[in-house]
Amino acid sequence: MLYFETMSEIKQPSGGQYVEYMDQIPMQAWIGIGAVAIATVVWMMKENKSEETDCKVKVDHQAKQIEYEGEEFVHASPLMKDKCIESLNREVNTLHDVFLHGLKQSEGGPCVGWRPGPDQPYKWLTYQQVLTRAQHFGSGLVHEGAKTQPEQFIGIFSQNRVEWKITEQACNSFSMVVVPLYDTLGPQSIKHIMTQCDLKIVVVDNNGKAKSLLSGVKEGQFTATLIIMMSQPNEEVTNLAKETDTKVMTFEQVEEVGKNNLKEFVPPKPEDLHTICYTSGTTGLPKGVMLTHGNLIANQAGVFAIGQDSFLKMNNKDVHISYLPLAHVFERLVAQQMYYCGASVGFFQGDVKLLLSDVSALKPTVFPMVPRLINRIYDKIWAGVSQSFIKKFLLERALKSKLALLKKGIVTRDTIWDKIVFGKVQNMMGGRGRIFITGAAPVSLEVINFMRAALGVNFTEGYGQTEATAAISITIPGDFESGSVGTPAVCNMIKLVDVPEKDYYAKEGKGEVCAKGPNIFVGYYKDPDKTKETLDEDGWLHTGDVGMWLPNGSLKIIDRKKNIFKLAQGEYIAPEKIEGIFTQSPAIAQVFMHGESLKASLVAVVIPDSESFVTWCNGKGVSGGYEELCNNTDVKKLVLEDMCALGRKRGLKSFELPKKIHLSPELFSVENELLTPTFKSRRPQLLHRYKAEIDEMYKDLD
């Protein structure tokens, strides 16, 4: 995912600006503030009734257990009536309907906005302007040969921007299907998608992407008939287009053609395909998740019905900052709700280094985040106060006071601590944030509760996957201590299925999480075998995650069924595949790759090859015995460099490479119970055996 890979490039995350702010305060002021803070601690720890603001939401978060088709252990939201919800409005059943509903709700207000430059204010298009341009662009596509039917696929290879939305809306209104591409898929995956979907028309945002597609056409990897560019084509692209006999048009040219050959909308049906969303996958090529209009409408309804009159309430005055990739369903689901309400969506400039500047200019009320960004803010804030007793004291006192309120179900930003400690953090998020949502990967309870206290917002966490459109469950106000992923969305039921090989049983409230409802995908494109592996004959989606029901009825994720895990930025890791590549090195005999859902990087325990390791090291200019070399810091660096070079050569992505390694002279074996009789790694035993070394590697990492 482009976002997750580039978030690390932010020079000054939110916490960095917070630190700068704290450092600007003179010592005399700190002494005065400290005295005031100490004097008010006792007062603050008492129940200040005025702090119970309208942010406090009372919700019955008990999930009820129901029987479905005679099956046991099926849970559903207490808001569910006779069946899973399919829409928030009987008249809104497709994404074309969503936008028309938003057009009415907007009352002529802004729809999508962008910043022409770093120091410039946002410019806006109204809902009517977007709809008009979508009709022009869709008509232009039709004039250039596109069909108004769900068999017509239109590729989008672009960062979030106004033209992305116009393209999507044109497809939504003319019954075409959106197939997003994104950079981190890699060349082989791009080739696979272009070929599997037989994409003839692709909309791109810059010359680099146009060049990569045209080069693929030139090399005979796939064919394309029309490349539509949001920017002006350069000479290289123009020449490649001529060489490959591929038509290249600008976005404006297609709109102009459509304006002069205007077509009426051809609205889709709920069961029509809306998008094929390719997941990055864990092994092999990505899989194309087929999602219908009905899937997206149901998931929107299932999520927002839970809090549409309370903590998720939105209207046409709300503003959303769009920077998470639109190629993925999490961002599209949030944006969909904004369009439904007639609210505004402001796009970032495309440079994550400028994200906070965009936030400052936009002042969003709706702010989706991912754990990687949340963790960076958290770490930077604490790092900024670590060298000052008074600063640390104030932050700890402020946090303690607000966490005490949180335990009572009170979420507020109207305390003295918000004025003297947390106000700057809130202002860096725009100062108007009401709805913060996180998803894509787990975030620790400590960190998310810190953010709830610091920002004074509920901070909803969602759990799900692309195959469920986006969310399967979400957390709700009041459940701040369980570490759960919340209550089932109203659009699906959840059941747990026995995983006997790991001693998880549904009768004990533990098992593989399975979901069923109108938000569940219809299958993987042209891949019936993998579809059957994931979607059973009764329509239950098998997520591969292991969960447990908590006493309050909420769901907690505790394990993975298979040896696949997700890093903090949302990327899935298949460790055996990576280990197999690294053991191809002549210096390495065995590897145990480890990652954690709250960490963004992998670490590895490496067993050097006892027969070749000494010679290998000698060739690198380092001498010594086998065990001596295993304890040599310089050798460790050499082995890590060799592993990363080999991994890149074998096509591993950056997040699949270890950031740190531990060299051990002890082979994994059946005798020491680190291997099975068939010589497979016993991963739980390996984790237990090397826990201290793994904890040490993760110190100061990420």
XYZ file of C-alpha atoms in Angstrom:
702
model
C 0.000 0.000 0.000
C 1.458 3.355 -0.975
C 0.368 5.088 2.202
C 1.860 2.557 4.564
C 5.177 2.518 2.767
C 5.549 6.293 2.674
C 4.270 7.252 6.120
C 7.800 6.756 7.444
C 8.967 9.656 5.265
C 7.153 12.264 7.348
C 9.874 14.528 8.676
C 7.881 15.970 11.554
C 4.959 13.800 12.664
C 2.330 15.321 14.884
C 4.348 14.565 17.979
C 7.310 16.451 16.540
C 5.330 19.662 16.318
C 4.047 19.010 19.828
C 7.642 18.771 21.058
C 8.556 22.031 19.311
C 5.609 23.726 20.996
C 6.624 22.413 24.443
C 10.227 23.584 23.930
C 9.117 27.125 23.119
C 7.672 27.626 26.597
C 10.218 29.377 28.891
C 11.310 27.714 32.150
C 9.657 30.383 34.293
C 6.350 29.584 32.645
C 6.909 25.860 33.201
C 7.507 26.483 36.910
C 4.310 28.471 37.129
C 2.360 25.911 35.132
C 3.828 23.146 37.273
C 2.724 24.873 40.450
C -0.770 25.374 39.085
C -0.881 21.770 37.874
C 0.207 20.347 41.215
C -2.361 22.473 42.993
C -5.110 21.301 40.666
C -4.311 17.592 40.543
C -6.465 16.769 43.551
C -9.280 18.948 42.235
C -9.026 17.365 38.809
C -9.149 13.840 40.185
C -12.491 14.618 41.774
C -15.549 14.266 39.599
C -15.956 17.574 37.887
C -19.539 17.353 36.671
C -18.993 20.033 34.050
C -16.667 17.638 32.223
C -19.541 15.385 31.212
C -19.917 16.980 27.801
C -21.979 15.837 24.851
C -19.057 13.593 23.866
C -20.324 11.129 26.442
C -22.469 8.555 24.689
C -24.352 5.831 26.491
C -24.698 2.736 24.341
C -25.745 -0.773 25.289
C -22.810 -2.666 23.818
C -24.070 -6.103 24.794
C -24.118 -8.196 21.625
C -26.896 -10.734 21.635
C -26.550 -14.373 20.670
C -29.053 -15.710 18.164
C -29.628 -18.982 16.396
C -29.331 -18.937 12.645
C -30.503 -21.835 10.531
C -30.153 -24.128 13.524
C -26.495 -23.215 14.122
C -25.136 -22.371 17.536
C -22.593 -19.755 18.540
C -23.871 -17.099 16.122
C -23.746 -13.497 17.357
C -25.334 -10.366 15.935
C -25.701 -6.707 16.824
C -28.512 -5.915 19.272
C -29.643 -3.353 16.667
C -30.396 -6.080 14.143
C -34.093 -6.663 13.570
C -35.292 -9.705 11.665
C -32.359 -9.764 9.260
C -29.086 -8.050 8.392
C -29.461 -4.423 7.362
C -28.897 -3.741 3.657
C -29.311 0.031 3.398
C -29.736 3.148 5.516
C -32.436 4.334 3.134
C -34.832 2.320 0.975
C -34.191 4.682 -1.926
C -30.404 4.341 -1.720
C -29.268 0.956 -3.028
C -26.281 1.735 -5.265
C -23.369 4.161 -5.199
C -25.114 6.175 -7.900
C -28.000 6.579 -5.457
C -25.581 7.553 -2.682
C -24.302 10.529 -4.646
C -27.768 11.693 -5.689
C -28.825 11.513 -2.042
C -25.761 13.549 -1.074
C -26.561 16.097 -3.783
C -29.887 16.797 -2.055
C -28.393 16.775 1.430
C -25.548 19.122 0.485
C -27.890 22.050 -0.220
C -25.432 23.363 -2.796
C -22.434 22.935 -0.512
C -18.909 21.763 -1.375
C -18.238 18.152 -2.348
C -14.528 17.610 -3.120
C -11.592 19.937 -2.551
C -7.888 20.192 -3.321
C -4.957 22.519 -2.630
C -3.261 23.963 -5.715
C -0.078 24.529 -3.683
C 1.430 24.137 -0.203
C 0.521 27.621 1.018
C -2.795 27.956 -0.746
C -6.316 27.423 0.606
C -8.533 24.564 -0.519
C -10.579 24.974 -3.690
C -13.894 23.164 -4.000
C -16.324 21.635 -6.472
C -19.972 21.365 -5.526
C -21.934 18.119 -5.745
C -23.615 19.319 -8.922
C -20.277 20.195 -10.499
C -18.888 16.749 -9.686
C -21.987 15.022 -11.056
C -21.848 17.100 -14.236
C -18.165 16.321 -14.778
C -18.812 12.627 -14.046
C -21.505 12.633 -16.740
C -19.138 14.319 -19.172
C -16.299 11.923 -18.385
C -18.556 8.857 -18.517
C -20.002 10.017 -21.817
C -16.456 10.472 -23.098
C -15.586 6.916 -22.080
C -18.629 5.644 -23.957
C -17.680 7.659 -27.032
C -14.204 6.094 -26.869
C -15.656 2.598 -26.886
C -16.542 1.760 -23.290
C -19.765 -0.180 -22.673
C -22.377 0.809 -20.093
C -22.446 -2.586 -18.400
C -20.809 -4.292 -15.398
C -18.531 -6.265 -17.718
C -16.766 -2.998 -18.585
C -13.681 -2.558 -16.392
C -11.960 0.812 -15.960
C -8.546 0.884 -14.293
C -7.496 3.720 -11.967
C -3.780 4.043 -11.257
C -3.573 7.204 -9.174
C -3.221 8.777 -5.781
C -6.288 10.289 -4.137
C -7.436 13.383 -5.991
C -10.518 15.002 -7.521
C -10.174 13.100 -10.811
C -10.168 9.797 -8.899
C -13.617 10.591 -7.552
C -14.913 11.830 -10.885
C -13.729 8.619 -12.565
C -15.308 6.457 -9.874
C -18.569 8.412 -10.014
C -18.673 8.103 -13.799
C -18.336 4.335 -13.413
C -20.988 4.306 -10.663
C -23.434 6.212 -12.852
C -22.780 4.318 -16.097
C -22.690 0.759 -14.666
C -18.953 0.312 -15.200
C -16.543 -1.386 -12.779
C -13.613 0.293 -11.016
C -10.330 -1.675 -10.878
C -7.756 0.256 -8.805
C -4.012 -0.260 -9.231
C -1.383 0.929 -6.765
C 2.398 1.238 -6.728
C 3.295 -1.284 -4.030
C 1.648 -4.130 -5.922
C 4.864 -4.424 -7.916
C 5.375 -4.976 -11.683
C 4.379 -8.653 -11.677
C 1.118 -7.961 -9.863
C 0.317 -5.036 -12.156
C 0.887 -7.321 -15.133
C -1.343 -9.975 -13.525
C -4.213 -7.530 -12.949
C -3.957 -5.955 -16.383
C -4.027 -9.426 -17.952
C -6.608 -11.088 -15.725
C -9.060 -8.187 -16.015
C -8.128 -7.508 -19.644
C -7.947 -3.810 -18.802
C -8.090 -1.800 -22.000
C -8.795 1.621 -20.431
C -6.725 2.942 -17.528
C -6.811 6.384 -15.921
C -3.427 7.485 -14.499
C -2.271 10.547 -12.597
C 1.281 11.046 -13.891
C 3.782 10.303 -16.630
C 5.659 7.714 -14.582
C 2.638 5.444 -14.342
C 1.705 6.033 -17.964
C 5.242 5.073 -18.967
C 5.168 1.865 -16.896
C 1.901 0.750 -18.503
C 3.004 1.642 -22.026
C 6.311 -0.183 -21.437
C 4.315 -3.260 -20.455
C 2.350 -2.986 -23.675
C 5.574 -2.575 -25.665
C 7.070 -5.709 -24.059
C 3.934 -7.697 -24.865
C 3.005 -8.260 -21.206
C -0.558 -7.025 -21.757
C -2.574 -4.827 -24.091
C -4.248 -1.463 -23.585
C -6.154 0.692 -26.012
C -6.588 3.936 -24.079
C -4.502 5.626 -21.377
C -6.186 8.686 -19.851
C -3.817 11.080 -18.084
C -4.706 13.564 -15.358
C -1.535 15.483 -16.272
C -0.047 16.448 -19.603
C 1.880 13.611 -21.342
C 5.580 14.237 -21.793
C 7.614 13.443 -24.893
C 8.639 9.979 -23.691
C 5.030 8.944 -23.066
C 3.927 10.389 -26.396
C 6.628 8.439 -28.240
C 5.792 5.195 -26.402
C 2.132 5.664 -27.263
C 3.020 5.935 -30.953
C 5.307 2.902 -30.808
C 2.630 0.754 -29.183
C -0.301 2.189 -31.139
C -1.979 3.078 -27.835
C -4.214 6.099 -27.641
C -3.323 8.632 -24.946
C -5.782 11.362 -23.982
C -5.845 13.886 -21.169
C -8.642 13.822 -18.619
C -9.904 17.174 -19.908
C -10.012 15.877 -23.489
C -12.218 12.947 -22.477
C -14.510 15.307 -20.585
C -14.748 17.626 -23.588
C -15.550 14.719 -25.918
C -18.250 13.590 -23.509
C -19.690 17.071 -23.173
C -20.087 17.227 -26.939
C -21.541 13.694 -27.099
C -23.586 13.675 -23.882
C -25.183 10.400 -22.754
C -27.872 9.794 -20.160
C -26.852 7.920 -17.025
C -27.192 4.150 -17.049
C -27.560 3.438 -13.313
C -26.432 0.041 -11.981
C -28.463 -2.461 -9.982
C -27.530 -3.400 -6.396
C -26.323 -6.840 -7.503
C -24.052 -5.348 -10.196
C -20.307 -5.375 -9.660
C -18.908 -2.069 -8.414
C -15.206 -2.847 -8.023
C -12.535 -5.517 -8.127
C -10.244 -4.685 -5.239
C -6.962 -6.578 -5.411
C -5.446 -7.553 -2.087
C -1.675 -7.579 -1.750
C -1.852 -11.234 -0.738
C 0.583 -13.311 1.294
C 1.949 -15.711 -1.305
C 1.872 -15.572 -5.060
C -0.165 -13.096 -7.046
C -2.868 -10.830 -5.563
C -6.498 -11.934 -5.545
C -9.275 -9.794 -7.007
C -12.046 -9.313 -4.456
C -15.341 -8.764 -6.292
C -17.640 -6.312 -4.478
C -21.088 -5.287 -5.661
C -22.908 -2.023 -5.116
C -25.073 -3.903 -2.649
C -21.990 -5.014 -0.707
C -20.806 -1.441 -0.185
C -24.262 -0.093 0.618
C -24.781 -2.845 3.197
C -21.415 -2.288 4.876
C -22.004 1.455 5.058
C -25.387 0.799 6.648
C -24.035 -1.877 8.975
C -21.305 0.367 10.361
C -23.001 3.725 10.590
C -26.364 2.428 11.800
C -24.626 1.625 15.082
C -23.876 5.267 15.816
C -25.699 7.367 13.214
C -27.610 9.250 15.915
C -24.708 9.479 18.358
C -20.948 8.956 18.068
C -20.949 8.501 14.240
C -23.529 11.180 13.493
C -22.646 13.207 10.393
C -24.229 15.973 8.343
C -23.417 18.235 5.416
C -21.167 20.417 7.580
C -18.667 17.625 8.173
C -15.286 17.589 6.447
C -13.094 14.550 5.792
C -9.354 14.487 5.023
C -8.706 11.889 2.299
C -5.141 10.569 2.345
C -5.476 6.825 2.966
C -5.403 5.072 -0.428
C -8.693 5.042 -2.302
C -7.445 1.820 -3.880
C -8.517 0.137 -0.633
C -11.999 -0.213 0.762
C -11.435 1.350 4.194
C -10.976 4.824 2.731
C -13.763 4.340 0.206
C -16.228 3.311 2.920
C -15.551 6.471 4.947
C -15.764 8.653 1.820
C -18.999 6.902 0.824
C -20.621 7.936 4.092
C -19.468 11.520 3.556
C -21.039 11.598 0.092
C -24.244 10.080 1.477
C -24.515 12.946 3.995
C -23.703 15.686 1.497
C -20.497 16.405 3.422
C -17.112 17.550 2.089
C -14.006 15.517 1.189
C -10.681 17.333 1.002
C -7.798 15.500 -0.702
C -4.233 15.777 0.555
C -1.630 17.091 -1.869
C -0.233 13.624 -2.512
C 2.885 14.209 -0.399
C 2.740 12.720 3.100
C 5.370 15.223 4.244
C 2.739 17.916 3.704
C -0.134 16.024 5.318
C -0.153 18.041 8.552
C -0.142 21.238 6.526
C -3.186 19.979 4.625
C -4.888 19.045 7.895
C -4.191 22.510 9.282
C -5.730 24.138 6.215
C -8.723 21.790 5.998
C -9.571 21.412 9.705
C -11.378 18.091 9.220
C -14.105 16.835 11.510
C -13.735 13.233 10.281
C -10.235 11.759 10.416
C -9.505 8.084 9.644
C -6.088 6.968 10.811
C -3.973 3.817 10.780
C -1.948 2.348 13.663
C 1.390 3.321 12.097
C 0.514 7.028 12.284
C -1.147 6.694 15.689
C 1.931 4.966 17.114
C 4.246 7.651 15.721
C 2.238 10.430 17.343
C 2.210 8.545 20.629
C 5.962 7.830 20.579
C 6.922 11.385 19.611
C 4.842 12.958 22.368
C 6.394 10.792 25.059
C 9.885 11.263 23.624
C 9.377 15.029 23.748
C 8.771 15.089 27.491
C 11.236 12.404 28.560
C 14.064 14.866 29.339
C 12.002 17.242 31.462
C 10.588 16.314 34.873
C 7.951 19.035 34.771
C 6.792 18.243 31.235
C 6.623 14.541 31.996
C 4.838 15.196 35.274
C 2.210 17.344 33.578
C 1.615 14.842 30.801
C 1.319 11.943 33.248
C -1.064 13.900 35.497
C -3.154 15.015 32.528
C -3.324 11.486 31.174
C -4.195 9.974 34.557
C -7.032 12.439 35.036
C -8.525 11.899 31.604
C -8.133 8.113 31.725
C -10.064 8.171 34.995
C -12.875 9.943 33.160
C -12.585 7.455 30.293
C -13.161 4.561 32.695
C -16.459 6.215 33.615
C -17.383 6.435 29.934
C -16.676 10.160 29.709
C -14.889 11.400 26.591
C -14.221 15.119 26.682
C -11.812 17.872 25.676
C -13.184 20.482 28.046
C -10.884 20.011 31.038
C -8.046 22.166 32.313
C -5.654 19.505 31.017
C -6.950 20.052 27.496
C -6.090 23.713 27.843
C -2.579 23.377 29.255
C -1.385 20.023 27.875
C -3.498 18.411 25.152
C -4.782 21.470 23.301
C -1.799 21.665 20.954
C -2.182 18.010 19.948
C -5.850 18.601 19.184
C -5.043 21.683 17.134
C -2.497 19.760 15.050
C -5.337 17.439 14.051
C -7.220 20.514 12.841
C -8.905 21.432 16.105
C -12.366 20.307 14.962
C -12.025 16.521 14.928
C -15.147 14.713 16.138
C -14.935 11.308 14.490
C -11.630 9.461 14.478
C -11.595 5.920 13.070
C -8.772 3.428 12.858
C -8.549 0.140 11.001
C -6.327 -2.001 8.722
C -4.291 -3.411 11.641
C -4.492 -3.716 15.428
C -3.530 -0.904 17.776
C -2.688 -1.462 21.426
C -5.219 -0.582 24.113
C -2.689 1.679 25.846
C -2.061 3.718 22.707
C -5.651 4.102 21.557
C -6.793 5.107 25.051
C -3.995 7.683 25.138
C -5.324 9.106 21.864
C -8.871 9.118 23.218
C -7.676 11.091 26.207
C -5.364 13.435 24.287
C -7.789 14.209 21.456
C -10.954 14.064 23.538
C -12.751 11.839 21.037
C -14.234 8.359 21.113
C -11.783 7.000 18.491
C -13.614 4.061 16.956
C -11.670 0.957 15.944
C -12.912 -1.273 13.141
C -12.088 -4.895 12.397
C -12.642 -6.571 9.055
C -11.118 -7.353 5.683
C -11.635 -6.536 2.033
C -13.688 -9.717 1.556
C -16.257 -8.283 4.000
C -16.156 -4.970 2.077
C -14.425 -3.352 5.061
C -15.789 -3.730 8.593
C -17.083 -6.845 10.331
C -17.243 -5.222 13.771
C -16.568 -1.832 15.374
C -15.913 -0.585 18.881
C -18.419 1.705 20.540
C -18.330 4.204 23.402
C -18.181 2.689 26.842
C -16.015 -0.281 25.866
C -12.630 1.316 26.495
C -10.933 -1.346 28.615
C -11.539 -4.753 27.034
C -9.127 -4.508 24.098
C -11.886 -5.828 21.865
C -12.749 -5.003 18.264
C -16.293 -4.263 19.317
C -19.763 -5.351 18.387
C -20.798 -6.977 15.084
C -21.750 -4.563 12.323
C -25.508 -4.611 11.753
C -24.958 -5.921 8.205
C -23.434 -9.235 9.249
C -23.574 -12.008 11.799
C -20.469 -13.530 13.332
C -19.837 -17.062 14.442
C -16.770 -18.806 15.792
C -15.704 -22.136 14.320
C -13.572 -24.771 16.047
C -9.826 -24.743 15.392
C -8.950 -28.073 17.039
C -5.300 -28.030 15.970
C -4.834 -24.964 18.181
C -7.275 -26.011 20.918
C -9.843 -23.317 20.172
C -13.479 -24.411 20.470
C -16.655 -22.463 19.807
C -18.403 -23.978 22.831
C -15.743 -22.256 24.944
C -16.270 -18.956 23.138
C -13.135 -19.222 20.984
C -12.588 -20.093 17.341
C -12.043 -18.867 13.787
C -14.036 -15.721 13.069
C -16.591 -16.249 10.301
C -19.014 -13.624 8.974
C -22.156 -13.796 6.885
C -24.336 -11.032 5.472
C -25.005 -8.782 2.474
C -21.586 -7.123 2.879
C -19.679 -10.342 2.139
C -17.963 -10.456 -1.255
C -19.215 -12.592 -4.129
C -15.847 -14.260 -4.776
C -12.359 -13.822 -6.175
C -12.298 -12.824 -9.832
C -11.574 -15.837 -12.074
C -10.409 -17.875 -9.083
C -13.119 -20.325 -7.963
C -10.699 -22.540 -6.048
C -9.518 -19.773 -3.723
C -13.116 -18.569 -3.431
C -14.144 -21.993 -2.116
C -11.282 -21.910 0.378
C -12.531 -18.640 1.832
C -16.304 -18.664 1.287
C -18.089 -21.850 2.301
C -21.211 -23.265 0.651
C -23.454 -21.682 3.292
C -22.105 -18.214 2.574
C -19.839 -17.857 5.617
C -16.607 -15.931 5.091
C -13.715 -17.626 6.899
C -11.356 -14.827 7.948
C -8.444 -16.918 9.213
C -8.436 -14.857 12.420
C -9.106 -16.512 15.766
C -11.386 -14.608 18.122
C -13.091 -14.947 21.462
C -16.293 -13.532 22.889
C -15.872 -11.340 25.957
C -18.459 -11.218 28.777
C -19.892 -7.949 27.444
C -20.614 -9.585 24.078
C -17.785 -7.914 22.168
C -15.244 -9.719 19.997
C -11.517 -9.908 20.690
C -8.946 -11.167 18.162
C -6.419 -13.467 19.829
C -4.604 -15.418 17.081
C -4.322 -16.407 13.425
C -5.473 -19.826 12.235
C -2.509 -20.210 9.902
C 1.060 -19.010 10.096
C 0.192 -15.657 8.605
C 0.232 -12.411 10.526
C -0.347 -8.734 9.916
C 2.101 -5.933 10.699
C 1.056 -2.602 12.201
C 0.792 -0.909 8.793
C -1.666 -3.554 7.601
C 0.591 -5.757 5.454
C 0.172 -9.513 5.680
C 3.301 -11.620 6.133
C 3.772 -15.285 5.159
C 6.897 -16.164 7.174
C 7.586 -19.594 5.646
C 7.893 -18.099 2.172
C 10.400 -15.504 3.386
C 12.353 -18.044 5.432
C 12.667 -20.284 2.375
C 14.307 -17.459 0.432
C 16.819 -16.548 3.136
C 17.958 -20.143 3.630
C 19.185 -20.058 0.037
C 22.148 -18.038 1.320
C 25.274 -20.212 1.670
C 25.896 -18.679 5.089
C 22.486 -19.576 6.544
C 21.075 -22.915 7.669
C 17.784 -21.925 9.321
C 15.689 -18.788 9.849
C 12.767 -17.958 12.116
C 10.961 -14.792 10.979
C 8.856 -13.016 13.557
C 6.502 -10.052 13.420
C 3.876 -8.558 15.680
C 0.608 -6.835 14.865
C 1.617 -3.808 16.939
C 4.998 -3.486 15.211
C 5.769 -2.271 11.696
C 8.907 -4.362 11.112
C 10.096 -7.949 11.091
C 12.962 -9.431 13.090
C 14.670 -12.784 12.582
C 16.517 -15.486 14.468
C 19.202 -16.818 12.133
C 21.148 -20.067 12.497
C 24.327 -19.871 10.387
C 25.477 -22.920 8.445
C 28.154 -24.546 10.622
C 30.065 -25.945 7.624
C 30.289 -22.815 5.486
C 29.847 -19.900 7.879
C 33.474 -19.536 8.960
C 34.662 -19.577 5.337
C 31.951 -17.101 4.358
C 33.043 -14.730 7.112
C 36.710 -15.097 6.157
C 35.755 -14.003 2.662
C 34.251 -10.871 4.216
C 37.465 -10.157 6.092
C 36.359 -11.447 9.493
C 38.016 -14.420 11.198
C 37.155 -16.519 14.235
C 35.452 -19.674 15.373
C 31.786 -20.528 14.677
C 30.333 -19.458 18.035
C 32.666 -16.485 18.259
C 31.443 -15.242 14.886
C 27.806 -15.692 15.948
C 28.478 -13.209 18.765
C 30.304 -10.714 16.555
C 28.326 -7.485 15.993
C 30.077 -6.765 12.680
C 29.231 -10.256 11.413
C 25.610 -9.728 12.356
C 25.537 -6.602 10.171
C 27.135 -8.489 7.272
C 24.590 -11.316 7.488
C 21.687 -8.842 7.644
C 22.992 -6.993 4.595
C 23.359 -10.288 2.723
C 19.816 -11.347 3.655
C 18.325 -8.046 2.513
C 20.245 -8.140 -0.766
C 19.081 -11.701 -1.399
C 15.501 -10.828 -0.453
C 15.380 -7.885 -2.831
C 16.878 -10.043 -5.591
C 14.134 -12.629 -5.009
C 11.405 -9.971 -5.175
C 10.625 -9.483 -1.496
C 9.024 -6.170 -0.583
C 10.664 -3.810 1.902
C 8.304 -4.766 4.715
C 9.230 -8.443 4.206
C 12.891 -7.782 5.052
C 14.059 -7.998 8.688
C 15.232 -4.839 10.420
C 17.259 -6.725 13.022
C 18.552 -10.283 13.418
C 19.885 -12.478 16.206
C 22.565 -15.052 15.331
C 22.343 -18.322 17.272
C 24.644 -21.366 16.965
C 21.920 -23.821 18.106
C 20.148 -25.612 15.261
C 16.374 -26.061 15.368
C 15.804 -29.810 15.718
C 13.273 -32.475 16.619
C 15.309 -33.239 19.719
C 15.065 -29.721 21.143
C 11.386 -29.642 20.105
C 11.833 -26.678 17.773
C 10.982 -28.833 14.726
C 8.170 -31.293 14.112
C 8.966 -34.903 13.100
C 8.426 -33.759 9.509
C 10.979 -30.962 10.068
C 8.510 -28.080 10.100
C 9.155 -25.190 12.463
C 7.242 -25.250 15.744
C 6.515 -21.544 15.752
C 5.023 -21.207 19.254
C 8.001 -23.097 20.721
C 10.474 -20.994 18.721
C 8.799 -17.815 19.932
C 9.001 -19.027 23.529
C 12.628 -20.113 23.159
C 13.785 -16.796 21.686
C 11.381 -14.406 23.405
C 14.133 -12.542 25.264
C 16.186 -12.095 22.079
C 13.102 -10.957 20.133
C 12.155 -8.444 22.827
C 15.703 -7.099 22.738
C 15.605 -6.717 18.946
C 12.362 -4.774 19.137
C 13.841 -2.257 21.565
C 14.165 1.130 19.839
C 12.700 -0.377 16.646
C 9.770 1.374 14.879
